[in-house]
Amino acid sequence: MRETNTLDLPVVDSEERLVGLLTIDDAVEVIEEADTEDVARQSGSAPWSGHYMAATVWQLARYRVVWLLLLLLAATLTVTVTQAFESTLERVTQLAMFIPLLIGTGGNAGAQAATAAVRALALGEVRVYDLPAIVWRECRVGVVLGTMLATLGMALGTVFVGAHIALVVGITLVIICGWAATVGGAMPILAKRLHIDPAVVSAPMVTTLVDATGLVIYFLTARAVLGI
């Protein structure tokens, strides 16, 4: 209707007989409902109908708790990774200072890429067969972003903890941002391929996955650079 500038569309059956009329206000309601559902899923919440102010506290909590529980269980991966590299942290305790910064940056970079991919799918700008091109594009975007952030991160790290730790942080930022953007761009496309709502595997799920894998990248980089 937007592309043809029409205010209504006839609806016909299999024999081309008129059975109804789709008006622009009906179309807007359908789009609004779909967008509301996508926004809720992207934020890690179950979609609900009705006015926000009319919902009770218990109803809102019930809509959100399922995803929070799932993400909490998934976040145990981060605890497992930290335990696996406990000896590395014990030898260089300064590494712990940058864990929130790194996983936060990686999660944000992944969420940005996932949001862009979901929106591009919704607008028909990309298709499932565009996955290789999307992965290649987002990987490069992530590396460019990581390089920009690494420049600042290394400068600050050198002042507070020394050049060696700062180098670890800088290299990790480049790798994590590249990895996070790649995962964030690819997951909604793969979800679409598997007939899953792309919004379901967008920002919250990508962030949780990148948190765990980002720590692995960080500690492996630290071992390689610092020789521990």
mmCIF file with all atom_site columns, C-alpha atoms in Angstrom:
data_model
loop_
_atom_site.group_PDB
_atom_site.id
_atom_site.type_symbol
_atom_site.label_atom_id
_atom_site.label_alt_id
_atom_site.label_comp_id
_atom_site.label_asym_id
_atom_site.label_entity_id
_atom_site.label_seq_id
_atom_site.pdbx_PDB_ins_code
_atom_site.Cartn_x
_atom_site.Cartn_y
_atom_site.Cartn_z
_atom_site.occupancy
_atom_site.B_iso_or_equiv
_atom_site.pdbx_formal_charge
_atom_site.auth_seq_id
_atom_site.auth_comp_id
_atom_site.auth_asym_id
_atom_site.auth_atom_id
_atom_site.pdbx_PDB_model_num
ATOM 1   C CA . MET A 1 1   ? 0.000   0.000   0.000  1.00 0.00 ? 1   MET A CA 1
ATOM 2   C CA . ARG A 1 2   ? 2.919   2.307   0.724  1.00 0.00 ? 2   ARG A CA 1
ATOM 3   C CA . GLU A 1 3   ? 4.621   1.492   -2.576 1.00 0.00 ? 3   GLU A CA 1
ATOM 4   C CA . THR A 1 4   ? 1.464   1.961   -4.656 1.00 0.00 ? 4   THR A CA 1
ATOM 5   C CA . ASN A 1 5   ? 0.015   4.945   -2.756 1.00 0.00 ? 5   ASN A CA 1
ATOM 6   C CA . THR A 1 6   ? -3.339  3.252   -2.222 1.00 0.00 ? 6   THR A CA 1
ATOM 7   C CA . LEU A 1 7   ? -5.702  3.713   0.707  1.00 0.00 ? 7   LEU A CA 1
ATOM 8   C CA . ASP A 1 8   ? -7.411  0.340   0.403  1.00 0.00 ? 8   ASP A CA 1
ATOM 9   C CA . LEU A 1 9   ? -6.916  -3.034  -1.254 1.00 0.00 ? 9   LEU A CA 1
ATOM 10  C CA . PRO A 1 10  ? -9.567  -5.536  -2.366 1.00 0.00 ? 10  PRO A CA 1
ATOM 11  C CA . VAL A 1 11  ? -9.316  -9.016  -0.843 1.00 0.00 ? 11  VAL A CA 1
ATOM 12  C CA . VAL A 1 12  ? -10.410 -11.894 -3.094 1.00 0.00 ? 12  VAL A CA 1
ATOM 13  C CA . ASP A 1 13  ? -10.732 -15.646 -2.711 1.00 0.00 ? 13  ASP A CA 1
ATOM 14  C CA . SER A 1 14  ? -9.203  -18.372 -4.893 1.00 0.00 ? 14  SER A CA 1
ATOM 15  C CA . GLU A 1 15  ? -11.864 -17.723 -7.561 1.00 0.00 ? 15  GLU A CA 1
ATOM 16  C CA . GLU A 1 16  ? -11.178 -13.976 -7.641 1.00 0.00 ? 16  GLU A CA 1
ATOM 17  C CA . ARG A 1 17  ? -14.443 -13.135 -5.874 1.00 0.00 ? 17  ARG A CA 1
ATOM 18  C CA . LEU A 1 18  ? -14.426 -10.077 -3.635 1.00 0.00 ? 18  LEU A CA 1
ATOM 19  C CA . VAL A 1 19  ? -14.617 -11.063 0.034  1.00 0.00 ? 19  VAL A CA 1
ATOM 20  C CA . GLY A 1 20  ? -13.514 -7.884  1.755  1.00 0.00 ? 20  GLY A CA 1
ATOM 21  C CA . LEU A 1 21  ? -11.467 -4.724  1.781  1.00 0.00 ? 21  LEU A CA 1
ATOM 22  C CA . LEU A 1 22  ? -8.161  -3.995  3.551  1.00 0.00 ? 22  LEU A CA 1
ATOM 23  C CA . THR A 1 23  ? -8.012  -0.321  4.452  1.00 0.00 ? 23  THR A CA 1
ATOM 24  C CA . ILE A 1 24  ? -4.963  1.723   5.385  1.00 0.00 ? 24  ILE A CA 1
ATOM 25  C CA . ASP A 1 25  ? -6.001  1.978   9.041  1.00 0.00 ? 25  ASP A CA 1
ATOM 26  C CA . ASP A 1 26  ? -6.236  -1.836  9.235  1.00 0.00 ? 26  ASP A CA 1
ATOM 27  C CA . ALA A 1 27  ? -2.788  -2.123  7.676  1.00 0.00 ? 27  ALA A CA 1
ATOM 28  C CA . VAL A 1 28  ? -1.306  0.335   10.156 1.00 0.00 ? 28  VAL A CA 1
ATOM 29  C CA . GLU A 1 29  ? -2.747  -1.678  13.057 1.00 0.00 ? 29  GLU A CA 1
ATOM 30  C CA . VAL A 1 30  ? -1.160  -4.867  11.714 1.00 0.00 ? 30  VAL A CA 1
ATOM 31  C CA . ILE A 1 31  ? 2.215   -3.156  11.296 1.00 0.00 ? 31  ILE A CA 1
ATOM 32  C CA . GLU A 1 32  ? 2.001   -1.610  14.770 1.00 0.00 ? 32  GLU A CA 1
ATOM 33  C CA . GLU A 1 33  ? 1.215   -4.982  16.337 1.00 0.00 ? 33  GLU A CA 1
ATOM 34  C CA . ALA A 1 34  ? 4.128   -6.648  14.524 1.00 0.00 ? 34  ALA A CA 1
ATOM 35  C CA . ASP A 1 35  ? 6.536   -3.864  15.486 1.00 0.00 ? 35  ASP A CA 1
ATOM 36  C CA . THR A 1 36  ? 5.441   -4.027  19.131 1.00 0.00 ? 36  THR A CA 1
ATOM 37  C CA . GLU A 1 37  ? 6.094   -7.763  19.185 1.00 0.00 ? 37  GLU A CA 1
ATOM 38  C CA . ASP A 1 38  ? 9.547   -7.332  17.627 1.00 0.00 ? 38  ASP A CA 1
ATOM 39  C CA . VAL A 1 39  ? 10.543  -4.586  20.056 1.00 0.00 ? 39  VAL A CA 1
ATOM 40  C CA . ALA A 1 40  ? 9.512   -6.743  23.017 1.00 0.00 ? 40  ALA A CA 1
ATOM 41  C CA . ARG A 1 41  ? 11.449  -9.755  21.773 1.00 0.00 ? 41  ARG A CA 1
ATOM 42  C CA . GLN A 1 42  ? 14.522  -7.658  20.974 1.00 0.00 ? 42  GLN A CA 1
ATOM 43  C CA . SER A 1 43  ? 14.598  -6.458  24.570 1.00 0.00 ? 43  SER A CA 1
ATOM 44  C CA . GLY A 1 44  ? 14.307  -9.990  25.930 1.00 0.00 ? 44  GLY A CA 1
ATOM 45  C CA . SER A 1 45  ? 10.646  -9.872  26.909 1.00 0.00 ? 45  SER A CA 1
ATOM 46  C CA . ALA A 1 46  ? 7.522   -11.723 25.868 1.00 0.00 ? 46  ALA A CA 1
ATOM 47  C CA . PRO A 1 47  ? 5.188   -9.584  23.742 1.00 0.00 ? 47  PRO A CA 1
ATOM 48  C CA . TRP A 1 48  ? 1.927   -8.413  25.308 1.00 0.00 ? 48  TRP A CA 1
ATOM 49  C CA . SER A 1 49  ? -1.203  -6.736  24.040 1.00 0.00 ? 49  SER A CA 1
ATOM 50  C CA . GLY A 1 50  ? -2.996  -3.802  25.529 1.00 0.00 ? 50  GLY A CA 1
ATOM 51  C CA . HIS A 1 51  ? -1.975  -0.457  26.963 1.00 0.00 ? 51  HIS A CA 1
ATOM 52  C CA . TYR A 1 52  ? 1.269   -0.333  28.960 1.00 0.00 ? 52  TYR A CA 1
ATOM 53  C CA . MET A 1 53  ? -0.261  1.690   31.807 1.00 0.00 ? 53  MET A CA 1
ATOM 54  C CA . ALA A 1 54  ? -3.184  -0.738  32.046 1.00 0.00 ? 54  ALA A CA 1
ATOM 55  C CA . ALA A 1 55  ? -0.907  -3.709  32.764 1.00 0.00 ? 55  ALA A CA 1
ATOM 56  C CA . THR A 1 56  ? -0.304  -4.607  36.387 1.00 0.00 ? 56  THR A CA 1
ATOM 57  C CA . VAL A 1 57  ? 3.149   -4.954  37.944 1.00 0.00 ? 57  VAL A CA 1
ATOM 58  C CA . TRP A 1 58  ? 2.655   -8.722  38.159 1.00 0.00 ? 58  TRP A CA 1
ATOM 59  C CA . GLN A 1 59  ? 1.712   -8.952  34.467 1.00 0.00 ? 59  GLN A CA 1
ATOM 60  C CA . LEU A 1 60  ? 4.775   -6.995  33.355 1.00 0.00 ? 60  LEU A CA 1
ATOM 61  C CA . ALA A 1 61  ? 7.028   -9.102  35.564 1.00 0.00 ? 61  ALA A CA 1
ATOM 62  C CA . ARG A 1 62  ? 5.492   -12.305 34.180 1.00 0.00 ? 62  ARG A CA 1
ATOM 63  C CA . TYR A 1 63  ? 6.119   -11.181 30.605 1.00 0.00 ? 63  TYR A CA 1
ATOM 64  C CA . ARG A 1 64  ? 9.785   -10.491 31.341 1.00 0.00 ? 64  ARG A CA 1
ATOM 65  C CA . VAL A 1 65  ? 10.824  -13.202 33.794 1.00 0.00 ? 65  VAL A CA 1
ATOM 66  C CA . VAL A 1 66  ? 11.004  -16.123 31.332 1.00 0.00 ? 66  VAL A CA 1
ATOM 67  C CA . TRP A 1 67  ? 13.646  -14.526 29.162 1.00 0.00 ? 67  TRP A CA 1
ATOM 68  C CA . LEU A 1 68  ? 15.566  -13.270 32.174 1.00 0.00 ? 68  LEU A CA 1
ATOM 69  C CA . LEU A 1 69  ? 15.696  -16.802 33.570 1.00 0.00 ? 69  LEU A CA 1
ATOM 70  C CA . LEU A 1 70  ? 16.916  -18.198 30.265 1.00 0.00 ? 70  LEU A CA 1
ATOM 71  C CA . LEU A 1 71  ? 19.562  -15.497 29.955 1.00 0.00 ? 71  LEU A CA 1
ATOM 72  C CA . LEU A 1 72  ? 20.615  -16.067 33.561 1.00 0.00 ? 72  LEU A CA 1
ATOM 73  C CA . LEU A 1 73  ? 21.218  -19.727 32.820 1.00 0.00 ? 73  LEU A CA 1
ATOM 74  C CA . ALA A 1 74  ? 23.115  -18.822 29.653 1.00 0.00 ? 74  ALA A CA 1
ATOM 75  C CA . ALA A 1 75  ? 25.216  -16.326 31.609 1.00 0.00 ? 75  ALA A CA 1
ATOM 76  C CA . THR A 1 76  ? 26.605  -19.181 33.696 1.00 0.00 ? 76  THR A CA 1
ATOM 77  C CA . LEU A 1 77  ? 28.906  -19.729 30.719 1.00 0.00 ? 77  LEU A CA 1
ATOM 78  C CA . THR A 1 78  ? 30.706  -16.563 31.783 1.00 0.00 ? 78  THR A CA 1
ATOM 79  C CA . VAL A 1 79  ? 31.236  -17.949 35.292 1.00 0.00 ? 79  VAL A CA 1
ATOM 80  C CA . THR A 1 80  ? 32.506  -21.223 33.835 1.00 0.00 ? 80  THR A CA 1
ATOM 81  C CA . VAL A 1 81  ? 34.993  -19.435 31.588 1.00 0.00 ? 81  VAL A CA 1
ATOM 82  C CA . THR A 1 82  ? 36.261  -17.315 34.485 1.00 0.00 ? 82  THR A CA 1
ATOM 83  C CA . GLN A 1 83  ? 36.805  -20.426 36.590 1.00 0.00 ? 83  GLN A CA 1
ATOM 84  C CA . ALA A 1 84  ? 38.649  -22.130 33.733 1.00 0.00 ? 84  ALA A CA 1
ATOM 85  C CA . PHE A 1 85  ? 41.120  -19.235 33.531 1.00 0.00 ? 85  PHE A CA 1
ATOM 86  C CA . GLU A 1 86  ? 41.367  -18.663 37.278 1.00 0.00 ? 86  GLU A CA 1
ATOM 87  C CA . SER A 1 87  ? 45.089  -19.397 37.295 1.00 0.00 ? 87  SER A CA 1
ATOM 88  C CA . THR A 1 88  ? 45.667  -16.689 34.694 1.00 0.00 ? 88  THR A CA 1
ATOM 89  C CA . LEU A 1 89  ? 43.838  -14.145 36.827 1.00 0.00 ? 89  LEU A CA 1
ATOM 90  C CA . GLU A 1 90  ? 45.788  -15.167 39.904 1.00 0.00 ? 90  GLU A CA 1
ATOM 91  C CA . ARG A 1 91  ? 49.093  -14.533 38.125 1.00 0.00 ? 91  ARG A CA 1
ATOM 92  C CA . VAL A 1 92  ? 48.061  -11.194 36.624 1.00 0.00 ? 92  VAL A CA 1
ATOM 93  C CA . THR A 1 93  ? 45.300  -9.762  38.797 1.00 0.00 ? 93  THR A CA 1
ATOM 94  C CA . GLN A 1 94  ? 45.240  -6.519  36.811 1.00 0.00 ? 94  GLN A CA 1
ATOM 95  C CA . LEU A 1 95  ? 43.473  -8.385  34.002 1.00 0.00 ? 95  LEU A CA 1
ATOM 96  C CA . ALA A 1 96  ? 40.314  -8.471  36.108 1.00 0.00 ? 96  ALA A CA 1
ATOM 97  C CA . MET A 1 97  ? 40.026  -4.681  35.956 1.00 0.00 ? 97  MET A CA 1
ATOM 98  C CA . PHE A 1 98  ? 39.166  -4.734  32.248 1.00 0.00 ? 98  PHE A CA 1
ATOM 99  C CA . ILE A 1 99  ? 36.679  -7.622  32.162 1.00 0.00 ? 99  ILE A CA 1
ATOM 100 C CA . PRO A 1 100 ? 33.554  -5.413  32.508 1.00 0.00 ? 100 PRO A CA 1
ATOM 101 C CA . LEU A 1 101 ? 34.879  -3.007  29.881 1.00 0.00 ? 101 LEU A CA 1
ATOM 102 C CA . LEU A 1 102 ? 35.607  -5.743  27.347 1.00 0.00 ? 102 LEU A CA 1
ATOM 103 C CA . ILE A 1 103 ? 32.464  -7.819  27.687 1.00 0.00 ? 103 ILE A CA 1
ATOM 104 C CA . GLY A 1 104 ? 30.343  -4.666  27.796 1.00 0.00 ? 104 GLY A CA 1
ATOM 105 C CA . THR A 1 105 ? 31.919  -3.356  24.611 1.00 0.00 ? 105 THR A CA 1
ATOM 106 C CA . GLY A 1 106 ? 31.562  -6.710  22.878 1.00 0.00 ? 106 GLY A CA 1
ATOM 107 C CA . GLY A 1 107 ? 27.939  -7.036  23.910 1.00 0.00 ? 107 GLY A CA 1
ATOM 108 C CA . ASN A 1 108 ? 27.119  -3.549  22.682 1.00 0.00 ? 108 ASN A CA 1
ATOM 109 C CA . ALA A 1 109 ? 28.865  -4.125  19.339 1.00 0.00 ? 109 ALA A CA 1
ATOM 110 C CA . GLY A 1 110 ? 26.959  -7.377  18.871 1.00 0.00 ? 110 GLY A CA 1
ATOM 111 C CA . ALA A 1 111 ? 23.652  -5.774  19.806 1.00 0.00 ? 111 ALA A CA 1
ATOM 112 C CA . GLN A 1 112 ? 24.213  -2.977  17.291 1.00 0.00 ? 112 GLN A CA 1
ATOM 113 C CA . ALA A 1 113 ? 24.892  -5.464  14.494 1.00 0.00 ? 113 ALA A CA 1
ATOM 114 C CA . ALA A 1 114 ? 21.921  -7.648  15.461 1.00 0.00 ? 114 ALA A CA 1
ATOM 115 C CA . THR A 1 115 ? 19.548  -4.683  15.528 1.00 0.00 ? 115 THR A CA 1
ATOM 116 C CA . ALA A 1 116 ? 20.757  -3.544  12.106 1.00 0.00 ? 116 ALA A CA 1
ATOM 117 C CA . ALA A 1 117 ? 20.317  -7.062  10.676 1.00 0.00 ? 117 ALA A CA 1
ATOM 118 C CA . VAL A 1 118 ? 16.816  -7.504  12.117 1.00 0.00 ? 118 VAL A CA 1
ATOM 119 C CA . ARG A 1 119 ? 15.713  -4.153  10.736 1.00 0.00 ? 119 ARG A CA 1
ATOM 120 C CA . ALA A 1 120 ? 17.223  -4.883  7.321  1.00 0.00 ? 120 ALA A CA 1
ATOM 121 C CA . LEU A 1 121 ? 15.322  -8.180  7.236  1.00 0.00 ? 121 LEU A CA 1
ATOM 122 C CA . ALA A 1 122 ? 12.084  -6.451  8.185  1.00 0.00 ? 122 ALA A CA 1
ATOM 123 C CA . LEU A 1 123 ? 12.488  -3.894  5.396  1.00 0.00 ? 123 LEU A CA 1
ATOM 124 C CA . GLY A 1 124 ? 13.422  -6.534  2.831  1.00 0.00 ? 124 GLY A CA 1
ATOM 125 C CA . GLU A 1 125 ? 16.885  -5.030  2.318  1.00 0.00 ? 125 GLU A CA 1
ATOM 126 C CA . VAL A 1 126 ? 18.614  -8.388  2.862  1.00 0.00 ? 126 VAL A CA 1
ATOM 127 C CA . ARG A 1 127 ? 17.686  -12.028 2.284  1.00 0.00 ? 127 ARG A CA 1
ATOM 128 C CA . VAL A 1 128 ? 18.918  -15.292 3.778  1.00 0.00 ? 128 VAL A CA 1
ATOM 129 C CA . TYR A 1 129 ? 21.209  -15.867 0.797  1.00 0.00 ? 129 TYR A CA 1
ATOM 130 C CA . ASP A 1 130 ? 22.993  -12.593 1.662  1.00 0.00 ? 130 ASP A CA 1
ATOM 131 C CA . LEU A 1 131 ? 24.494  -14.212 4.783  1.00 0.00 ? 131 LEU A CA 1
ATOM 132 C CA . PRO A 1 132 ? 28.104  -14.464 3.473  1.00 0.00 ? 132 PRO A CA 1
ATOM 133 C CA . ALA A 1 133 ? 28.072  -10.811 2.402  1.00 0.00 ? 133 ALA A CA 1
ATOM 134 C CA . ILE A 1 134 ? 26.591  -9.740  5.751  1.00 0.00 ? 134 ILE A CA 1
ATOM 135 C CA . VAL A 1 135 ? 29.196  -11.711 7.715  1.00 0.00 ? 135 VAL A CA 1
ATOM 136 C CA . TRP A 1 136 ? 32.035  -10.211 5.672  1.00 0.00 ? 136 TRP A CA 1
ATOM 137 C CA . ARG A 1 137 ? 30.634  -6.689  5.997  1.00 0.00 ? 137 ARG A CA 1
ATOM 138 C CA . GLU A 1 138 ? 29.972  -6.855  9.742  1.00 0.00 ? 138 GLU A CA 1
ATOM 139 C CA . CYS A 1 139 ? 33.344  -8.456  10.443 1.00 0.00 ? 139 CYS A CA 1
ATOM 140 C CA . ARG A 1 140 ? 35.097  -5.526  8.791  1.00 0.00 ? 140 ARG A CA 1
ATOM 141 C CA . VAL A 1 141 ? 32.874  -3.009  10.551 1.00 0.00 ? 141 VAL A CA 1
ATOM 142 C CA . GLY A 1 142 ? 33.667  -4.652  13.880 1.00 0.00 ? 142 GLY A CA 1
ATOM 143 C CA . VAL A 1 143 ? 37.406  -4.611  13.240 1.00 0.00 ? 143 VAL A CA 1
ATOM 144 C CA . VAL A 1 144 ? 37.290  -0.919  12.309 1.00 0.00 ? 144 VAL A CA 1
ATOM 145 C CA . LEU A 1 145 ? 35.305  -0.125  15.454 1.00 0.00 ? 145 LEU A CA 1
ATOM 146 C CA . GLY A 1 146 ? 37.614  -2.252  17.564 1.00 0.00 ? 146 GLY A CA 1
ATOM 147 C CA . THR A 1 147 ? 40.663  -0.474  16.192 1.00 0.00 ? 147 THR A CA 1
ATOM 148 C CA . MET A 1 148 ? 39.183  2.914   17.061 1.00 0.00 ? 148 MET A CA 1
ATOM 149 C CA . LEU A 1 149 ? 38.318  1.789   20.578 1.00 0.00 ? 149 LEU A CA 1
ATOM 150 C CA . ALA A 1 150 ? 41.650  0.022   21.023 1.00 0.00 ? 150 ALA A CA 1
ATOM 151 C CA . THR A 1 151 ? 43.518  3.249   20.364 1.00 0.00 ? 151 THR A CA 1
ATOM 152 C CA . LEU A 1 152 ? 41.796  4.908   23.301 1.00 0.00 ? 152 LEU A CA 1
ATOM 153 C CA . GLY A 1 153 ? 41.877  1.777   25.436 1.00 0.00 ? 153 GLY A CA 1
ATOM 154 C CA . MET A 1 154 ? 45.618  1.305   25.024 1.00 0.00 ? 154 MET A CA 1
ATOM 155 C CA . ALA A 1 155 ? 46.307  4.930   25.856 1.00 0.00 ? 155 ALA A CA 1
ATOM 156 C CA . LEU A 1 156 ? 44.304  4.728   29.091 1.00 0.00 ? 156 LEU A CA 1
ATOM 157 C CA . GLY A 1 157 ? 45.625  1.274   29.927 1.00 0.00 ? 157 GLY A CA 1
ATOM 158 C CA . THR A 1 158 ? 49.228  2.388   29.575 1.00 0.00 ? 158 THR A CA 1
ATOM 159 C CA . VAL A 1 159 ? 48.646  5.156   32.093 1.00 0.00 ? 159 VAL A CA 1
ATOM 160 C CA . PHE A 1 160 ? 46.944  2.964   34.696 1.00 0.00 ? 160 PHE A CA 1
ATOM 161 C CA . VAL A 1 161 ? 48.457  -0.536  34.357 1.00 0.00 ? 161 VAL A CA 1
ATOM 162 C CA . GLY A 1 162 ? 51.387  -0.388  31.966 1.00 0.00 ? 162 GLY A CA 1
ATOM 163 C CA . ALA A 1 163 ? 52.080  -1.065  28.314 1.00 0.00 ? 163 ALA A CA 1
ATOM 164 C CA . HIS A 1 164 ? 51.910  -4.874  28.403 1.00 0.00 ? 164 HIS A CA 1
ATOM 165 C CA . ILE A 1 165 ? 48.403  -5.092  29.876 1.00 0.00 ? 165 ILE A CA 1
ATOM 166 C CA . ALA A 1 166 ? 47.313  -2.211  27.646 1.00 0.00 ? 166 ALA A CA 1
ATOM 167 C CA . LEU A 1 167 ? 48.493  -4.164  24.601 1.00 0.00 ? 167 LEU A CA 1
ATOM 168 C CA . VAL A 1 168 ? 46.415  -7.155  25.686 1.00 0.00 ? 168 VAL A CA 1
ATOM 169 C CA . VAL A 1 169 ? 43.358  -4.934  26.082 1.00 0.00 ? 169 VAL A CA 1
ATOM 170 C CA . GLY A 1 170 ? 43.913  -3.273  22.700 1.00 0.00 ? 170 GLY A CA 1
ATOM 171 C CA . ILE A 1 171 ? 44.307  -6.539  20.782 1.00 0.00 ? 171 ILE A CA 1
ATOM 172 C CA . THR A 1 172 ? 41.310  -8.030  22.576 1.00 0.00 ? 172 THR A CA 1
ATOM 173 C CA . LEU A 1 173 ? 39.105  -5.056  21.724 1.00 0.00 ? 173 LEU A CA 1
ATOM 174 C CA . VAL A 1 174 ? 39.847  -5.469  18.011 1.00 0.00 ? 174 VAL A CA 1
ATOM 175 C CA . ILE A 1 175 ? 39.136  -9.206  18.059 1.00 0.00 ? 175 ILE A CA 1
ATOM 176 C CA . ILE A 1 176 ? 36.060  -8.994  20.280 1.00 0.00 ? 176 ILE A CA 1
ATOM 177 C CA . CYS A 1 177 ? 34.434  -6.215  18.258 1.00 0.00 ? 177 CYS A CA 1
ATOM 178 C CA . GLY A 1 178 ? 35.058  -8.080  15.012 1.00 0.00 ? 178 GLY A CA 1
ATOM 179 C CA . TRP A 1 179 ? 33.693  -11.312 16.471 1.00 0.00 ? 179 TRP A CA 1
ATOM 180 C CA . ALA A 1 180 ? 30.701  -9.644  18.154 1.00 0.00 ? 180 ALA A CA 1
ATOM 181 C CA . ALA A 1 181 ? 29.644  -7.762  15.024 1.00 0.00 ? 181 ALA A CA 1
ATOM 182 C CA . THR A 1 182 ? 29.949  -10.939 12.965 1.00 0.00 ? 182 THR A CA 1
ATOM 183 C CA . VAL A 1 183 ? 27.830  -12.949 15.404 1.00 0.00 ? 183 VAL A CA 1
ATOM 184 C CA . GLY A 1 184 ? 25.314  -10.134 15.772 1.00 0.00 ? 184 GLY A CA 1
ATOM 185 C CA . GLY A 1 185 ? 24.870  -9.790  12.031 1.00 0.00 ? 185 GLY A CA 1
ATOM 186 C CA . ALA A 1 186 ? 24.712  -13.529 11.348 1.00 0.00 ? 186 ALA A CA 1
ATOM 187 C CA . MET A 1 187 ? 22.375  -14.795 14.089 1.00 0.00 ? 187 MET A CA 1
ATOM 188 C CA . PRO A 1 188 ? 19.169  -13.068 12.898 1.00 0.00 ? 188 PRO A CA 1
ATOM 189 C CA . ILE A 1 189 ? 19.810  -14.306 9.338  1.00 0.00 ? 189 ILE A CA 1
ATOM 190 C CA . LEU A 1 190 ? 20.392  -17.857 10.556 1.00 0.00 ? 190 LEU A CA 1
ATOM 191 C CA . ALA A 1 191 ? 17.246  -17.612 12.684 1.00 0.00 ? 191 ALA A CA 1
ATOM 192 C CA . LYS A 1 192 ? 15.285  -16.567 9.619  1.00 0.00 ? 192 LYS A CA 1
ATOM 193 C CA . ARG A 1 193 ? 16.707  -19.554 7.756  1.00 0.00 ? 193 ARG A CA 1
ATOM 194 C CA . LEU A 1 194 ? 15.528  -21.864 10.547 1.00 0.00 ? 194 LEU A CA 1
ATOM 195 C CA . HIS A 1 195 ? 12.070  -20.203 10.534 1.00 0.00 ? 195 HIS A CA 1
ATOM 196 C CA . ILE A 1 196 ? 12.633  -18.602 13.946 1.00 0.00 ? 196 ILE A CA 1
ATOM 197 C CA . ASP A 1 197 ? 11.655  -15.007 14.628 1.00 0.00 ? 197 ASP A CA 1
ATOM 198 C CA . PRO A 1 198 ? 14.944  -13.067 14.145 1.00 0.00 ? 198 PRO A CA 1
ATOM 199 C CA . ALA A 1 199 ? 13.997  -10.713 16.974 1.00 0.00 ? 199 ALA A CA 1
ATOM 200 C CA . VAL A 1 200 ? 14.131  -13.633 19.422 1.00 0.00 ? 200 VAL A CA 1
ATOM 201 C CA . VAL A 1 201 ? 17.876  -14.143 18.883 1.00 0.00 ? 201 VAL A CA 1
ATOM 202 C CA . SER A 1 202 ? 18.789  -10.485 18.673 1.00 0.00 ? 202 SER A CA 1
ATOM 203 C CA . ALA A 1 203 ? 20.357  -8.232  21.294 1.00 0.00 ? 203 ALA A CA 1
ATOM 204 C CA . PRO A 1 204 ? 19.950  -10.165 24.604 1.00 0.00 ? 204 PRO A CA 1
ATOM 205 C CA . MET A 1 205 ? 20.983  -13.547 23.218 1.00 0.00 ? 205 MET A CA 1
ATOM 206 C CA . VAL A 1 206 ? 23.860  -12.107 21.203 1.00 0.00 ? 206 VAL A CA 1
ATOM 207 C CA . THR A 1 207 ? 25.112  -10.160 24.233 1.00 0.00 ? 207 THR A CA 1
ATOM 208 C CA . THR A 1 208 ? 25.095  -13.251 26.449 1.00 0.00 ? 208 THR A CA 1
ATOM 209 C CA . LEU A 1 209 ? 26.955  -15.327 23.857 1.00 0.00 ? 209 LEU A CA 1
ATOM 210 C CA . VAL A 1 210 ? 29.538  -12.621 23.203 1.00 0.00 ? 210 VAL A CA 1
ATOM 211 C CA . ASP A 1 211 ? 30.148  -12.170 26.946 1.00 0.00 ? 211 ASP A CA 1
ATOM 212 C CA . ALA A 1 212 ? 31.291  -15.773 27.350 1.00 0.00 ? 212 ALA A CA 1
ATOM 213 C CA . THR A 1 213 ? 33.288  -16.027 24.133 1.00 0.00 ? 213 THR A CA 1
ATOM 214 C CA . GLY A 1 214 ? 34.778  -12.570 24.707 1.00 0.00 ? 214 GLY A CA 1
ATOM 215 C CA . LEU A 1 215 ? 36.306  -13.737 27.986 1.00 0.00 ? 215 LEU A CA 1
ATOM 216 C CA . VAL A 1 216 ? 37.881  -16.707 26.224 1.00 0.00 ? 216 VAL A CA 1
ATOM 217 C CA . ILE A 1 217 ? 39.380  -14.337 23.650 1.00 0.00 ? 217 ILE A CA 1
ATOM 218 C CA . TYR A 1 218 ? 40.645  -12.035 26.393 1.00 0.00 ? 218 TYR A CA 1
ATOM 219 C CA . PHE A 1 219 ? 42.379  -14.707 28.464 1.00 0.00 ? 219 PHE A CA 1
ATOM 220 C CA . LEU A 1 220 ? 43.879  -16.477 25.445 1.00 0.00 ? 220 LEU A CA 1
ATOM 221 C CA . THR A 1 221 ? 45.224  -13.147 24.204 1.00 0.00 ? 221 THR A CA 1
ATOM 222 C CA . ALA A 1 222 ? 46.673  -12.434 27.638 1.00 0.00 ? 222 ALA A CA 1
ATOM 223 C CA . ARG A 1 223 ? 48.427  -15.797 27.729 1.00 0.00 ? 223 ARG A CA 1
ATOM 224 C CA . ALA A 1 224 ? 49.880  -15.267 24.262 1.00 0.00 ? 224 ALA A CA 1
ATOM 225 C CA . VAL A 1 225 ? 51.055  -11.674 24.818 1.00 0.00 ? 225 VAL A CA 1
ATOM 226 C CA . LEU A 1 226 ? 52.242  -12.030 28.406 1.00 0.00 ? 226 LEU A CA 1
ATOM 227 C CA . GLY A 1 227 ? 53.613  -15.542 28.025 1.00 0.00 ? 227 GLY A CA 1
ATOM 228 C CA . ILE A 1 228 ? 51.715  -17.006 30.998 1.00 0.00 ? 228 ILE A CA 1
#
